[in-house]
Coordinates of C-alpha atoms and ligand atoms in Angstrom, one line a residue:
M299 CA 2.5 -5.5 27.5
A300 CA 1.6 -7.2 24.3
K301 CA 2.6 -5.3 21.2
M302 CA -0.1 -3.6 19.2
R303 CA -1.1 -5.5 16.1
V304 CA -1.0 -3.7 12.7
L305 CA -2.2 -5.0 9.4
S306 CA -1.9 -3.5 6.0
G307 CA -2.2 -4.7 2.4
I308 CA -0.9 -3.7 -1.1
Q309 CA -2.1 -4.9 -4.5
P310 CA 0.5 -6.6 -6.8
T311 CA -0.8 -4.7 -9.8
S312 CA 2.5 -3.7 -11.4
D313 CA 6.1 -4.7 -11.8
S314 CA 7.3 -1.9 -9.6
F315 CA 6.2 0.1 -6.7
H316 CA 6.8 3.8 -7.1
L317 CA 8.2 6.5 -4.9
G318 CA 4.7 7.7 -3.9
N319 CA 3.9 4.1 -2.6
Y320 CA 7.1 4.1 -0.7
L321 CA 7.2 7.5 0.9
G322 CA 3.4 7.5 1.3
A323 CA 3.0 4.2 3.0
L324 CA 5.6 1.5 2.7
K325 CA 8.2 3.5 4.6
Q326 CA 5.8 3.6 7.6
W327 CA 5.3 -0.2 7.3
V328 CA 9.0 -0.6 7.8
E329 CA 9.1 1.7 10.8
L330 CA 6.0 0.1 12.4
Q331 CA 7.4 -3.4 12.4
E332 CA 10.0 -2.3 15.0
D333 CA 7.5 -2.0 17.8
H334 CA 4.4 -3.6 16.5
D335 CA 3.2 -7.1 15.7
A336 CA 3.0 -6.5 12.0
F337 CA 1.1 -8.4 9.3
Y338 CA 1.6 -7.3 5.8
C339 CA -0.4 -8.9 3.0
I340 CA 0.1 -8.9 -0.7
V341 CA -3.5 -8.8 -1.7
D342 CA -3.5 -10.7 -5.0
L343 CA -7.2 -11.6 -4.7
H344 CA -8.0 -7.9 -4.7
A345 CA -5.9 -7.5 -7.8
L346 CA -8.3 -9.9 -9.7
T347 CA -11.0 -7.3 -9.8
I348 CA -9.3 -6.1 -13.0
E349 CA -8.4 -8.3 -16.0
T350 CA -5.2 -10.2 -15.3
E351 CA -2.8 -12.7 -17.0
P352 CA -1.7 -15.8 -15.1
A353 CA 2.0 -15.1 -15.8
L354 CA 1.7 -11.5 -14.8
I355 CA -0.1 -12.1 -11.4
R356 CA 2.6 -14.5 -10.4
K357 CA 5.5 -12.3 -11.6
R358 CA 4.0 -9.2 -9.9
T359 CA 3.3 -11.0 -6.6
L360 CA 6.9 -12.2 -6.4
A361 CA 8.2 -8.8 -7.5
S362 CA 6.1 -7.1 -4.8
A363 CA 7.5 -9.5 -2.1
A364 CA 11.0 -8.9 -3.3
Q365 CA 10.6 -5.1 -3.2
L366 CA 8.9 -5.1 0.2
M367 CA 11.9 -7.1 1.6
A368 CA 14.4 -4.9 -0.2
L369 CA 12.7 -1.8 1.3
G370 CA 13.2 -3.3 4.7
I371 CA 10.2 -5.5 5.6
S372 CA 11.9 -8.3 7.5
S373 CA 10.4 -11.8 7.6
K374 CA 11.8 -12.0 11.2
K375 CA 10.0 -8.9 12.4
S376 CA 6.8 -9.1 10.4
T377 CA 4.5 -11.7 8.9
L378 CA 4.7 -11.1 5.2
F379 CA 2.3 -13.2 3.2
V380 CA 0.1 -13.6 0.1
Q381 CA -3.6 -13.3 0.6
S382 CA -4.6 -16.2 -1.7
Q383 CA -2.5 -18.6 0.5
V384 CA -4.7 -18.0 3.4
P385 CA -8.2 -19.2 2.5
Q386 CA -9.8 -17.7 5.6
H387 CA -9.8 -14.4 3.8
N388 CA -12.5 -15.5 1.4
Q389 CA -14.4 -17.4 4.1
L390 CA -14.6 -14.4 6.4
G391 CA -15.2 -12.2 3.3
W392 CA -18.5 -14.0 2.8
L393 CA -19.6 -13.4 6.4
M394 CA -18.7 -9.7 5.9
E395 CA -20.8 -9.6 2.7
C396 CA -23.7 -10.9 4.7
M397 CA -23.2 -8.2 7.3
A398 CA -23.1 -5.3 4.8
G399 CA -26.0 -3.5 3.3
F400 CA -26.3 -3.2 -0.4
G401 CA -26.8 0.6 -0.2
E402 CA -23.9 0.8 2.2
A403 CA -21.6 -1.0 -0.2
S404 CA -22.9 1.0 -3.1
R405 CA -21.7 4.2 -1.4
M406 CA -18.0 3.2 -1.5
T407 CA -16.3 5.8 -3.5
Q408 CA -13.6 3.6 -4.9
F409 CA -16.3 1.3 -6.4
K410 CA -18.2 4.3 -7.7
D411 CA -15.2 5.8 -9.4
K412 CA -13.9 2.6 -10.9
S413 CA -17.3 1.3 -12.1
L414 CA -17.9 4.7 -13.7
K415 CA -14.5 4.5 -15.3
F416 CA -14.9 0.9 -16.6
G417 CA -18.7 1.1 -17.1
T418 CA -21.1 -1.2 -15.2
D419 CA -20.9 -3.9 -17.9
S420 CA -17.1 -4.4 -17.5
A421 CA -16.9 -3.6 -13.8
R422 CA -16.7 -6.9 -11.9
V423 CA -18.9 -8.0 -9.0
G424 CA -15.6 -8.4 -7.2
L425 CA -15.1 -4.7 -7.4
F426 CA -18.3 -4.3 -5.6
T427 CA -17.5 -6.8 -2.9
Y428 CA -13.9 -5.7 -2.6
P429 CA -14.4 -3.6 0.6
M430 CA -15.9 -6.6 2.4
L431 CA -12.9 -8.8 1.5
Q432 CA -10.7 -5.9 2.7
A433 CA -12.7 -5.9 6.0
A434 CA -12.0 -9.6 6.3
D435 CA -8.2 -9.0 5.7
I436 CA -8.2 -6.7 8.7
L437 CA -10.5 -8.4 11.1
L438 CA -9.0 -11.9 10.7
Y439 CA -5.9 -10.6 12.5
Q440 CA -7.7 -8.7 15.2
A441 CA -5.6 -5.7 14.0
D442 CA -5.5 -2.7 16.4
C443 CA -4.5 -0.4 13.6
V444 CA -4.3 -0.3 9.8
P445 CA -1.8 2.1 8.3
V446 CA -3.2 3.3 5.0
G447 CA -3.4 6.4 2.9
E448 CA -6.3 8.9 3.0
D449 CA -7.9 7.2 0.0
Q450 CA -8.7 4.1 2.2
R451 CA -10.4 6.0 4.9
Q452 CA -13.9 5.0 3.8
H453 CA -12.9 1.3 3.6
I454 CA -11.6 1.4 7.2
E455 CA -14.8 3.1 8.4
L456 CA -16.8 0.3 6.8
T457 CA -14.6 -2.3 8.4
R458 CA -15.2 -0.7 11.8
D459 CA -19.0 -0.6 11.2
L460 CA -19.1 -4.3 10.1
A461 CA -17.0 -5.4 13.0
G462 CA -19.2 -3.4 15.5
R463 CA -22.4 -4.8 13.9
F464 CA -21.1 -8.4 14.1
N465 CA -20.0 -7.9 17.7
S466 CA -23.2 -6.5 18.9
R467 CA -25.3 -9.0 17.1
Y468 CA -23.3 -12.2 17.9
G469 CA -21.0 -11.3 20.8
Q470 CA -17.5 -10.0 21.0
T471 CA -15.6 -11.5 18.1
F472 CA -13.5 -8.8 16.4
T473 CA -11.1 -6.1 17.6
I474 CA -12.4 -2.8 16.1
P475 CA -9.4 -1.4 14.3
D476 CA -8.3 2.2 14.4
G477 CA -8.0 3.8 11.1
Y478 CA -4.4 4.8 11.3
I479 CA -4.3 7.3 8.4
L480 CA -0.8 8.1 7.6
K481 CA -0.7 11.9 8.2
T482 CA 3.0 12.1 8.7
A483 CA 3.7 10.4 5.5
A484 CA 4.8 12.5 2.6
K485 CA 2.3 13.1 -0.2
I486 CA 4.2 12.7 -3.4
N487 CA 2.9 14.1 -6.7
D488 CA 3.4 13.3 -10.3
L489 CA 6.6 14.9 -11.7
Q490 CA 4.8 16.0 -14.9
E491 CA 1.5 16.9 -13.3
P492 CA 2.4 18.1 -9.8
S493 CA -1.3 18.8 -8.9
A494 CA -2.1 15.1 -9.1
K495 CA -0.7 12.4 -6.8
M496 CA 2.0 10.1 -8.1
S497 CA 0.0 7.1 -9.4
K498 CA 0.5 4.6 -12.1
S499 CA -3.1 4.4 -13.1
S500 CA -3.7 8.1 -13.5
G501 CA -0.3 9.7 -13.8
S502 CA 2.0 10.1 -16.7
E503 CA 4.7 7.6 -17.4
S504 CA 7.5 10.1 -17.1
G505 CA 6.0 11.6 -13.9
V506 CA 6.3 8.4 -11.8
I507 CA 9.6 7.3 -10.2
E508 CA 9.6 3.5 -10.2
I509 CA 11.7 1.6 -7.6
M510 CA 12.7 -1.0 -10.2
D511 CA 13.7 1.5 -13.0
T512 CA 17.3 1.9 -13.7
P513 CA 19.2 4.8 -11.9
E514 CA 19.7 6.4 -15.4
V515 CA 16.0 6.4 -16.2
N516 CA 15.0 7.8 -12.8
A517 CA 17.7 10.5 -12.9
K518 CA 16.4 11.6 -16.3
K519 CA 12.8 11.7 -15.1
I520 CA 13.7 13.9 -12.2
K521 CA 15.9 16.2 -14.3
S522 CA 13.0 16.6 -16.7
A523 CA 10.4 17.2 -14.0
I524 CA 8.2 20.1 -14.8
T525 CA 9.0 23.3 -12.9
D526 CA 7.3 26.5 -12.4
A527 CA 7.7 30.1 -13.4
G528 CA 10.5 32.1 -11.7
N529 CA 13.8 30.6 -10.6
E530 CA 13.7 30.7 -6.8
V531 CA 13.6 27.3 -5.0
R532 CA 10.9 27.9 -2.4
F533 CA 8.1 25.8 -1.0
D534 CA 4.8 27.2 -2.3
E535 CA 2.3 24.5 -3.3
K536 CA 0.0 27.1 -5.1
E537 CA 2.6 29.1 -7.0
K538 CA 5.2 26.4 -7.3
P539 CA 3.7 23.0 -7.3
G540 CA 6.5 21.4 -9.2
I541 CA 9.3 22.7 -7.0
S542 CA 7.3 22.1 -3.9
N543 CA 6.9 18.4 -4.9
L544 CA 10.7 18.1 -5.5
L545 CA 11.4 19.7 -2.1
T546 CA 9.0 17.2 -0.5
I547 CA 10.8 14.3 -2.2
H548 CA 14.3 15.5 -1.3
S549 CA 13.3 16.2 2.3
A550 CA 11.5 12.8 2.8
I551 CA 14.6 10.9 1.6
S552 CA 17.5 13.0 2.9
G553 CA 15.8 13.9 6.2
N554 CA 16.8 17.6 5.7
S555 CA 14.0 20.0 6.5
I556 CA 12.3 21.9 3.7
S557 CA 13.5 25.2 5.2
S558 CA 17.1 24.1 5.2
L559 CA 16.8 23.0 1.6
E560 CA 15.3 26.4 0.8
S561 CA 18.3 28.1 2.2
E562 CA 20.7 25.7 0.6
F563 CA 19.2 25.9 -2.9
G564 CA 17.0 29.1 -2.9
D565 CA 19.1 31.1 -5.4
K566 CA 21.0 28.4 -7.1
G567 CA 18.4 27.9 -9.8
Y568 CA 16.1 25.0 -10.7
G569 CA 18.7 23.1 -12.7
V570 CA 21.2 22.7 -9.8
F571 CA 18.4 21.8 -7.4
K572 CA 16.9 19.2 -9.8
S573 CA 20.3 17.5 -10.1
A574 CA 20.6 17.4 -6.4
V575 CA 17.2 15.8 -6.0
A576 CA 18.1 13.3 -8.8
D577 CA 21.3 12.3 -6.9
V578 CA 19.6 11.9 -3.6
V579 CA 16.7 9.7 -5.0
V580 CA 18.9 7.7 -7.3
E581 CA 21.5 6.9 -4.7
Y582 CA 18.8 6.0 -2.2
L583 CA 17.0 3.6 -4.6
R584 CA 20.1 2.0 -6.2
P585 CA 20.8 -0.5 -3.4
I586 CA 17.1 -1.2 -2.9
R587 CA 16.6 -2.1 -6.5
Q588 CA 19.7 -4.2 -6.4
R589 CA 18.5 -6.1 -3.4
A590 CA 15.1 -6.8 -5.0
L591 CA 16.8 -8.0 -8.2
D592 CA 19.0 -10.3 -6.1
L593 CA 16.0 -11.7 -4.2
L594 CA 14.2 -12.3 -7.5
E595 CA 17.2 -14.4 -8.7
D596 CA 16.4 -17.0 -6.1
E597 CA 12.7 -17.6 -6.6
K598 CA 12.6 -20.7 -4.4
F599 CA 14.0 -18.8 -1.4
L600 CA 11.4 -16.1 -1.9
V601 CA 8.5 -18.5 -2.4
D602 CA 9.6 -20.4 0.8
L603 CA 9.6 -17.2 2.8
L604 CA 6.1 -16.4 1.6
H605 CA 5.0 -19.9 2.6
E606 CA 6.4 -19.4 6.1
G607 CA 4.5 -16.1 6.3
A608 CA 1.3 -17.7 5.2
A609 CA 1.7 -20.5 7.7
K610 CA 2.0 -18.0 10.5
A611 CA -0.9 -16.0 9.2
R612 CA -3.2 -19.0 8.8
I613 CA -2.9 -19.9 12.5
V614 CA -4.2 -16.5 13.5
A615 CA -6.8 -16.3 10.8
A616 CA -8.1 -19.8 11.5
H617 CA -8.6 -19.0 15.1
T618 CA -10.6 -15.8 14.4
L619 CA -12.7 -17.6 11.7
E620 CA -13.5 -20.4 14.1
K621 CA -14.6 -17.9 16.8
A622 CA -16.8 -16.1 14.2
Y623 CA -18.5 -19.3 13.1
K624 CA -19.0 -20.4 16.6
N625 CA -20.6 -17.1 17.6
L626 CA -22.8 -17.3 14.6
G627 CA -24.1 -20.7 15.6
T628 CA -22.9 -22.9 12.8
V629 CA -22.6 -26.6 13.6
A630 CA -18.9 -27.4 14.2
Ligands
LIG834 N1 -7.6 -1.4 -0.8 C1 -6.2 -1.2 -0.5 C2 -5.6 -0.3 -1.5 O1 -6.1 -0.2 -2.6 C3 -5.4 -2.5 -0.4 C4 -5.9 -3.4 0.7 C5 -6.6 -4.6 0.6 C6 -5.7 -3.2 2.1 N2 -6.7 -5.1 1.8 C7 -6.3 -4.3 2.8 C8 -5.1 -2.1 2.8 C9 -6.2 -4.4 4.1 C10 -5.1 -2.2 4.2 C11 -5.7 -3.3 4.9 O2 -4.6 0.3 -1.2

Protein backbone atom coordinates (compact mmCIF):
# COMPACT_ATOMS: atom_id res chain seq x y z
CA MET A 1 0.00 0.00 0.00
CA ALA A 2 1.17 3.52 -0.73
CA LYS A 3 2.48 5.41 2.24
CA MET A 4 0.33 8.10 3.80
CA ARG A 5 1.42 11.56 2.84
CA VAL A 6 2.16 14.09 5.59
CA LEU A 7 2.93 17.75 5.20
CA SER A 8 3.90 20.30 7.77
CA GLY A 9 5.47 23.72 7.84
CA ILE A 10 7.48 25.93 10.15
CA GLN A 11 8.29 29.63 9.91
CA PRO A 12 11.94 30.73 9.78
CA THR A 13 11.31 33.58 12.17
CA SER A 14 14.29 33.18 14.48
CA ASP A 15 17.91 32.09 14.59
CA SER A 16 17.09 29.07 16.70
CA PHE A 17 14.20 26.74 17.30
CA HIS A 18 13.49 26.13 20.95
CA LEU A 19 12.86 23.07 23.03
CA GLY A 20 9.09 23.61 22.87
CA ASN A 21 9.20 23.54 19.04
CA TYR A 22 11.23 20.35 19.17
CA LEU A 23 9.35 18.36 21.80
CA GLY A 24 5.99 19.79 20.71
CA ALA A 25 6.23 19.13 16.98
CA LEU A 26 9.60 18.60 15.30
CA LYS A 27 10.34 15.37 17.15
CA GLN A 28 7.13 13.96 15.63
CA TRP A 29 8.21 15.16 12.18
CA VAL A 30 11.34 13.07 12.57
CA GLU A 31 9.35 10.02 13.66
CA LEU A 32 6.72 10.38 10.94
CA GLN A 33 9.24 10.36 8.10
CA GLU A 34 10.02 6.69 8.93
CA ASP A 35 6.70 5.36 7.67
CA HIS A 36 5.15 8.28 5.80
CA ASP A 37 5.81 10.11 2.58
CA ALA A 38 6.78 13.32 4.31
CA PHE A 39 6.92 16.88 2.94
CA TYR A 40 8.36 19.48 5.29
CA CYS A 41 8.27 23.10 4.28
CA ILE A 42 10.15 26.08 5.63
CA VAL A 43 7.43 28.66 5.11
CA ASP A 44 9.44 31.79 4.41
CA LEU A 45 6.52 33.51 2.66
CA HIS A 46 4.43 33.22 5.80
CA ALA A 47 7.28 34.83 7.70
CA LEU A 48 6.89 37.96 5.54
CA THR A 49 3.67 38.89 7.30
CA ILE A 50 5.87 40.67 9.82
CA GLU A 51 8.64 43.17 9.05
CA THR A 52 11.83 41.41 7.88
CA GLU A 53 15.37 42.18 6.80
CA PRO A 54 16.76 40.60 3.60
CA ALA A 55 19.87 39.34 5.37
CA LEU A 56 17.83 37.93 8.24
CA ILE A 57 15.31 35.98 6.21
CA ARG A 58 18.13 34.29 4.32
CA LYS A 59 20.13 33.52 7.44
CA ARG A 60 17.12 32.19 9.31
CA THR A 61 15.90 30.06 6.43
CA LEU A 62 19.32 28.38 6.23
CA ALA A 63 19.54 28.10 10.01
CA SER A 64 16.10 26.45 10.05
CA ALA A 65 17.12 23.95 7.39
CA ALA A 66 20.36 23.12 9.22
CA GLN A 67 18.55 22.61 12.49
CA LEU A 68 15.83 20.45 10.95
CA MET A 69 18.51 18.21 9.46
CA ALA A 70 20.50 18.19 12.69
CA LEU A 71 17.37 17.12 14.54
CA GLY A 72 17.02 14.16 12.21
CA ILE A 73 15.00 15.22 9.17
CA SER A 74 16.73 13.34 6.40
CA SER A 75 16.69 14.54 2.82
CA LYS A 76 16.59 10.87 1.77
CA LYS A 77 13.48 10.06 3.75
CA SER A 78 11.65 13.38 3.47
CA THR A 79 11.21 16.19 1.01
CA LEU A 80 12.54 19.25 2.83
CA PHE A 81 12.08 22.50 0.92
CA VAL A 82 11.65 26.25 1.05
CA GLN A 83 8.17 27.54 0.24
CA SER A 84 9.28 30.49 -1.95
CA GLN A 85 11.13 28.07 -4.26
CA VAL A 86 7.84 26.44 -5.23
CA PRO A 87 5.74 29.14 -6.96
CA GLN A 88 2.65 26.95 -7.02
CA HIS A 89 2.07 27.85 -3.36
CA ASN A 90 1.18 31.42 -4.31
CA GLN A 91 -0.79 30.29 -7.34
CA LEU A 92 -2.98 27.89 -5.42
CA GLY A 93 -3.07 30.42 -2.57
CA TRP A 94 -4.99 32.78 -4.85
CA LEU A 95 -7.50 30.09 -5.76
CA MET A 96 -8.00 29.42 -2.05
CA GLU A 97 -8.56 33.12 -1.41
CA CYS A 98 -11.27 32.99 -4.04
CA MET A 99 -12.90 30.06 -2.25
CA ALA A 100 -12.86 31.63 1.20
CA GLY A 101 -15.48 33.99 2.56
CA PHE A 102 -14.41 37.30 4.03
CA GLY A 103 -16.28 36.61 7.26
CA GLU A 104 -14.83 33.13 7.45
CA ALA A 105 -11.30 34.50 7.13
CA SER A 106 -12.05 37.24 9.65
CA ARG A 107 -12.86 34.63 12.26
CA MET A 108 -9.38 33.10 12.27
CA THR A 109 -8.12 33.61 15.81
CA GLN A 110 -4.44 33.90 14.88
CA PHE A 111 -5.32 36.85 12.64
CA LYS A 112 -7.57 38.37 15.26
CA ASP A 113 -4.92 38.08 17.99
CA LYS A 114 -2.06 39.39 15.89
CA SER A 115 -3.97 42.24 14.29
CA LEU A 116 -5.10 43.29 17.75
CA LYS A 117 -1.52 43.16 18.92
CA PHE A 118 -0.09 45.15 15.99
CA GLY A 119 -3.15 47.33 15.36
CA THR A 120 -5.08 47.23 12.07
CA ASP A 121 -2.83 49.87 10.53
CA SER A 122 0.37 47.89 10.85
CA ALA A 123 -1.18 44.43 10.45
CA ARG A 124 -0.49 43.33 6.87
CA VAL A 125 -3.06 42.09 4.40
CA GLY A 126 -0.79 39.04 4.21
CA LEU A 127 -1.64 38.29 7.81
CA PHE A 128 -5.29 38.15 6.75
CA THR A 129 -4.69 35.89 3.77
CA TYR A 130 -2.15 33.75 5.65
CA PRO A 131 -4.56 30.85 6.30
CA MET A 132 -5.44 30.55 2.60
CA LEU A 133 -1.73 30.29 1.72
CA GLN A 134 -1.41 27.67 4.44
CA ALA A 135 -4.34 25.76 2.91
CA ALA A 136 -2.49 25.85 -0.41
CA ASP A 137 0.70 24.53 1.26
CA ILE A 138 -1.24 21.51 2.42
CA LEU A 139 -3.55 20.84 -0.52
CA LEU A 140 -0.84 21.08 -3.20
CA TYR A 141 0.69 17.88 -1.84
CA GLN A 142 -2.60 16.01 -1.40
CA ALA A 143 -1.56 15.49 2.21
CA ASP A 144 -3.48 12.88 4.18
CA CYS A 145 -2.44 14.38 7.48
CA VAL A 146 -0.88 17.51 8.86
CA PRO A 147 1.03 17.21 12.13
CA VAL A 148 0.61 20.50 13.96
CA GLY A 149 0.07 21.80 17.46
CA GLU A 150 -3.28 22.69 18.95
CA ASP A 151 -2.89 26.37 17.95
CA GLN A 152 -3.20 25.39 14.27
CA ARG A 153 -6.48 23.47 14.63
CA GLN A 154 -8.57 26.29 13.19
CA HIS A 155 -6.33 26.65 10.13
CA ILE A 156 -6.59 22.93 9.41
CA GLU A 157 -10.37 23.09 9.75
CA LEU A 158 -10.44 25.96 7.25
CA THR A 159 -8.23 23.97 4.88
CA ARG A 160 -10.66 21.06 5.05
CA ASP A 161 -13.61 23.36 4.41
CA LEU A 162 -11.95 25.03 1.43
CA ALA A 163 -10.91 21.71 -0.08
CA GLY A 164 -14.38 20.27 0.39
CA ARG A 165 -15.98 23.34 -1.17
CA PHE A 166 -13.65 23.24 -4.17
CA ASN A 167 -14.23 19.51 -4.67
CA SER A 168 -18.00 19.73 -4.53
CA ARG A 169 -18.13 22.76 -6.84
CA TYR A 170 -15.51 21.72 -9.42
CA GLY A 171 -15.08 17.98 -9.00
CA GLN A 172 -12.67 15.87 -6.99
CA THR A 173 -9.38 17.78 -6.90
CA PHE A 174 -7.92 17.71 -3.40
CA THR A 175 -7.43 15.14 -0.68
CA ILE A 176 -9.19 16.40 2.43
CA PRO A 177 -6.47 16.26 5.06
CA ASP A 178 -6.90 14.97 8.57
CA GLY A 179 -5.91 17.43 11.20
CA TYR A 180 -3.38 15.37 13.01
CA ILE A 181 -3.14 17.37 16.18
CA LEU A 182 -0.13 16.27 18.14
CA LYS A 183 -1.73 15.02 21.32
CA THR A 184 1.10 12.75 22.30
CA ALA A 185 3.58 15.57 21.99
CA ALA A 186 4.85 17.14 25.16
CA LYS A 187 3.57 20.59 25.99
CA ILE A 188 6.58 22.53 27.19
CA ASN A 189 6.19 25.72 29.17
CA ASP A 190 8.35 28.75 29.83
CA LEU A 191 10.96 28.14 32.54
CA GLN A 192 10.28 31.50 34.15
CA GLU A 193 6.51 31.59 33.60
CA PRO A 194 5.48 27.96 33.74
CA SER A 195 1.81 28.76 33.19
CA ALA A 196 2.58 29.99 29.64
CA LYS A 197 3.84 27.85 26.81
CA MET A 198 7.50 28.13 25.80
CA SER A 199 7.46 30.71 23.02
CA LYS A 200 9.88 33.29 21.75
CA SER A 201 7.22 35.85 20.95
CA SER A 202 5.50 35.84 24.32
CA GLY A 203 7.87 34.18 26.74
CA SER A 204 10.80 35.56 28.67
CA GLU A 205 14.30 35.35 27.24
CA SER A 206 15.58 33.26 30.15
CA GLY A 207 12.58 30.96 30.06
CA VAL A 208 13.24 29.59 26.58
CA ILE A 209 15.78 26.85 25.83
CA GLU A 210 17.21 27.48 22.39
CA ILE A 211 18.68 24.65 20.38
CA MET A 212 21.50 26.89 19.12
CA ASP A 213 22.42 28.34 22.50
CA THR A 214 25.65 27.13 24.07
CA PRO A 215 25.44 24.26 26.57
CA GLU A 216 26.57 26.68 29.30
CA VAL A 217 23.76 29.15 28.65
CA ASN A 218 21.14 26.43 28.57
CA ALA A 219 22.44 24.74 31.74
CA LYS A 220 22.26 28.08 33.51
CA LYS A 221 18.70 28.74 32.32
CA ILE A 222 17.52 25.39 33.60
CA LYS A 223 19.29 25.74 36.92
CA SER A 224 17.65 29.14 37.37
CA ALA A 225 14.20 27.92 36.35
CA ILE A 226 11.54 29.16 38.68
CA THR A 227 10.39 26.54 41.16
CA ASP A 228 7.49 26.28 43.48
CA ALA A 229 6.85 26.33 47.20
CA GLY A 230 7.89 23.21 49.11
CA ASN A 231 10.76 20.91 48.23
CA GLU A 232 9.21 17.68 47.01
CA VAL A 233 9.72 16.77 43.34
CA ARG A 234 6.19 15.78 42.37
CA PHE A 235 4.05 16.26 39.24
CA ASP A 236 1.24 18.63 40.10
CA GLU A 237 0.50 21.22 37.43
CA LYS A 238 -1.68 23.31 39.76
CA GLU A 239 0.48 23.45 42.87
CA LYS A 240 3.84 22.91 41.20
CA PRO A 241 3.79 24.24 37.64
CA GLY A 242 7.56 24.86 37.56
CA ILE A 243 8.59 21.42 38.77
CA SER A 244 5.92 19.74 36.63
CA ASN A 245 7.30 21.47 33.55
CA LEU A 246 10.82 20.29 34.37
CA LEU A 247 9.52 16.75 34.93
CA THR A 248 7.83 16.89 31.51
CA ILE A 249 11.05 18.08 29.88
CA HIS A 250 13.21 15.42 31.53
CA SER A 251 10.74 12.68 30.71
CA ALA A 252 10.32 13.75 27.06
CA ILE A 253 14.07 13.67 26.53
CA SER A 254 15.24 10.79 28.72
CA GLY A 255 12.22 8.59 28.01
CA ASN A 256 11.89 7.89 31.76
CA SER A 257 8.33 8.00 33.00
CA ILE A 258 7.23 10.89 35.21
CA SER A 259 6.49 8.47 38.05
CA SER A 260 9.95 6.91 37.90
CA LEU A 261 11.44 10.41 38.02
CA GLU A 262 9.25 11.22 41.01
CA SER A 263 10.57 8.21 42.88
CA GLU A 264 14.14 8.94 41.86
CA PHE A 265 14.14 12.63 42.82
CA GLY A 266 11.11 13.01 45.12
CA ASP A 267 13.00 13.84 48.31
CA LYS A 268 16.36 14.93 46.90
CA GLY A 269 15.37 18.59 46.71
CA TYR A 270 14.87 20.96 43.82
CA GLY A 271 18.57 21.79 43.35
CA VAL A 272 19.64 18.21 42.65
CA PHE A 273 16.69 17.67 40.35
CA LYS A 274 17.34 20.83 38.35
CA SER A 275 20.99 19.83 37.85
CA ALA A 276 19.84 16.47 36.55
CA VAL A 277 17.41 18.11 34.11
CA ALA A 278 20.15 20.48 32.96
CA ASP A 279 22.50 17.53 32.31
CA VAL A 280 19.92 15.58 30.33
CA VAL A 281 18.90 18.54 28.17
CA VAL A 282 22.40 19.88 27.59
CA GLU A 283 23.88 16.51 26.63
CA TYR A 284 20.97 15.87 24.32
CA LEU A 285 21.25 19.20 22.54
CA ARG A 286 25.05 19.36 22.38
CA PRO A 287 25.54 17.10 19.31
CA ILE A 288 22.44 18.53 17.61
CA ARG A 289 23.77 22.07 17.88
CA GLN A 290 27.17 20.91 16.66
CA ARG A 291 25.67 19.16 13.63
CA ALA A 292 23.70 22.29 12.76
CA LEU A 293 26.82 24.44 13.06
CA ASP A 294 28.74 22.02 10.84
CA LEU A 295 25.99 22.12 8.22
CA LEU A 296 25.97 25.92 8.27
CA GLU A 297 29.72 25.90 7.55
CA ASP A 298 29.02 24.50 4.11
CA GLU A 299 26.34 26.78 2.78
CA LYS A 300 26.54 25.50 -0.77
CA PHE A 301 25.80 21.95 0.33
CA LEU A 302 22.80 23.13 2.30
CA VAL A 303 21.46 25.29 -0.52
CA ASP A 304 21.90 22.39 -2.99
CA LEU A 305 19.95 20.06 -0.73
CA LEU A 306 17.13 22.59 -0.51
CA HIS A 307 17.12 22.97 -4.30
CA GLU A 308 16.77 19.21 -4.63
CA GLY A 309 13.89 19.24 -2.18
CA ALA A 310 12.16 22.07 -4.05
CA ALA A 311 12.59 20.25 -7.37
CA LYS A 312 10.82 17.19 -5.94
CA ALA A 313 8.13 19.36 -4.36
CA ARG A 314 7.47 21.27 -7.61
CA ILE A 315 6.65 18.07 -9.48
CA VAL A 316 3.86 17.19 -7.06
CA ALA A 317 2.72 20.80 -6.70
CA ALA A 318 2.58 21.46 -10.44
CA HIS A 319 0.50 18.34 -10.98
CA THR A 320 -2.09 19.41 -8.40
CA LEU A 321 -2.23 22.99 -9.65
CA GLU A 322 -2.77 21.82 -13.21
CA LYS A 323 -5.65 19.64 -12.08
CA ALA A 324 -7.18 22.54 -10.12
CA TYR A 325 -6.99 24.91 -13.12
CA LYS A 326 -8.38 22.27 -15.43
CA ASN A 327 -11.33 21.56 -13.15
CA LEU A 328 -11.97 25.29 -12.83
CA GLY A 329 -12.16 25.57 -16.58
CA THR A 330 -9.24 27.85 -17.36
CA VAL A 331 -7.93 27.66 -20.94
CA ALA A 332 -4.74 25.62 -20.91
N1 LIG B 1 0.87 28.43 10.46
C1 LIG B 1 1.84 27.46 10.90
C2 LIG B 1 2.41 27.91 12.25
O1 LIG B 1 2.34 29.07 12.58
C3 LIG B 1 2.97 27.28 9.91
C4 LIG B 1 2.49 26.69 8.61
C5 LIG B 1 2.42 27.31 7.40
C6 LIG B 1 2.04 25.36 8.41
N2 LIG B 1 1.99 26.44 6.45
C7 LIG B 1 1.73 25.26 7.03
C8 LIG B 1 1.85 24.27 9.27
C9 LIG B 1 1.24 24.07 6.50
C10 LIG B 1 1.37 23.09 8.72
C11 LIG B 1 1.05 22.99 7.35
O2 LIG B 1 2.92 27.08 12.96
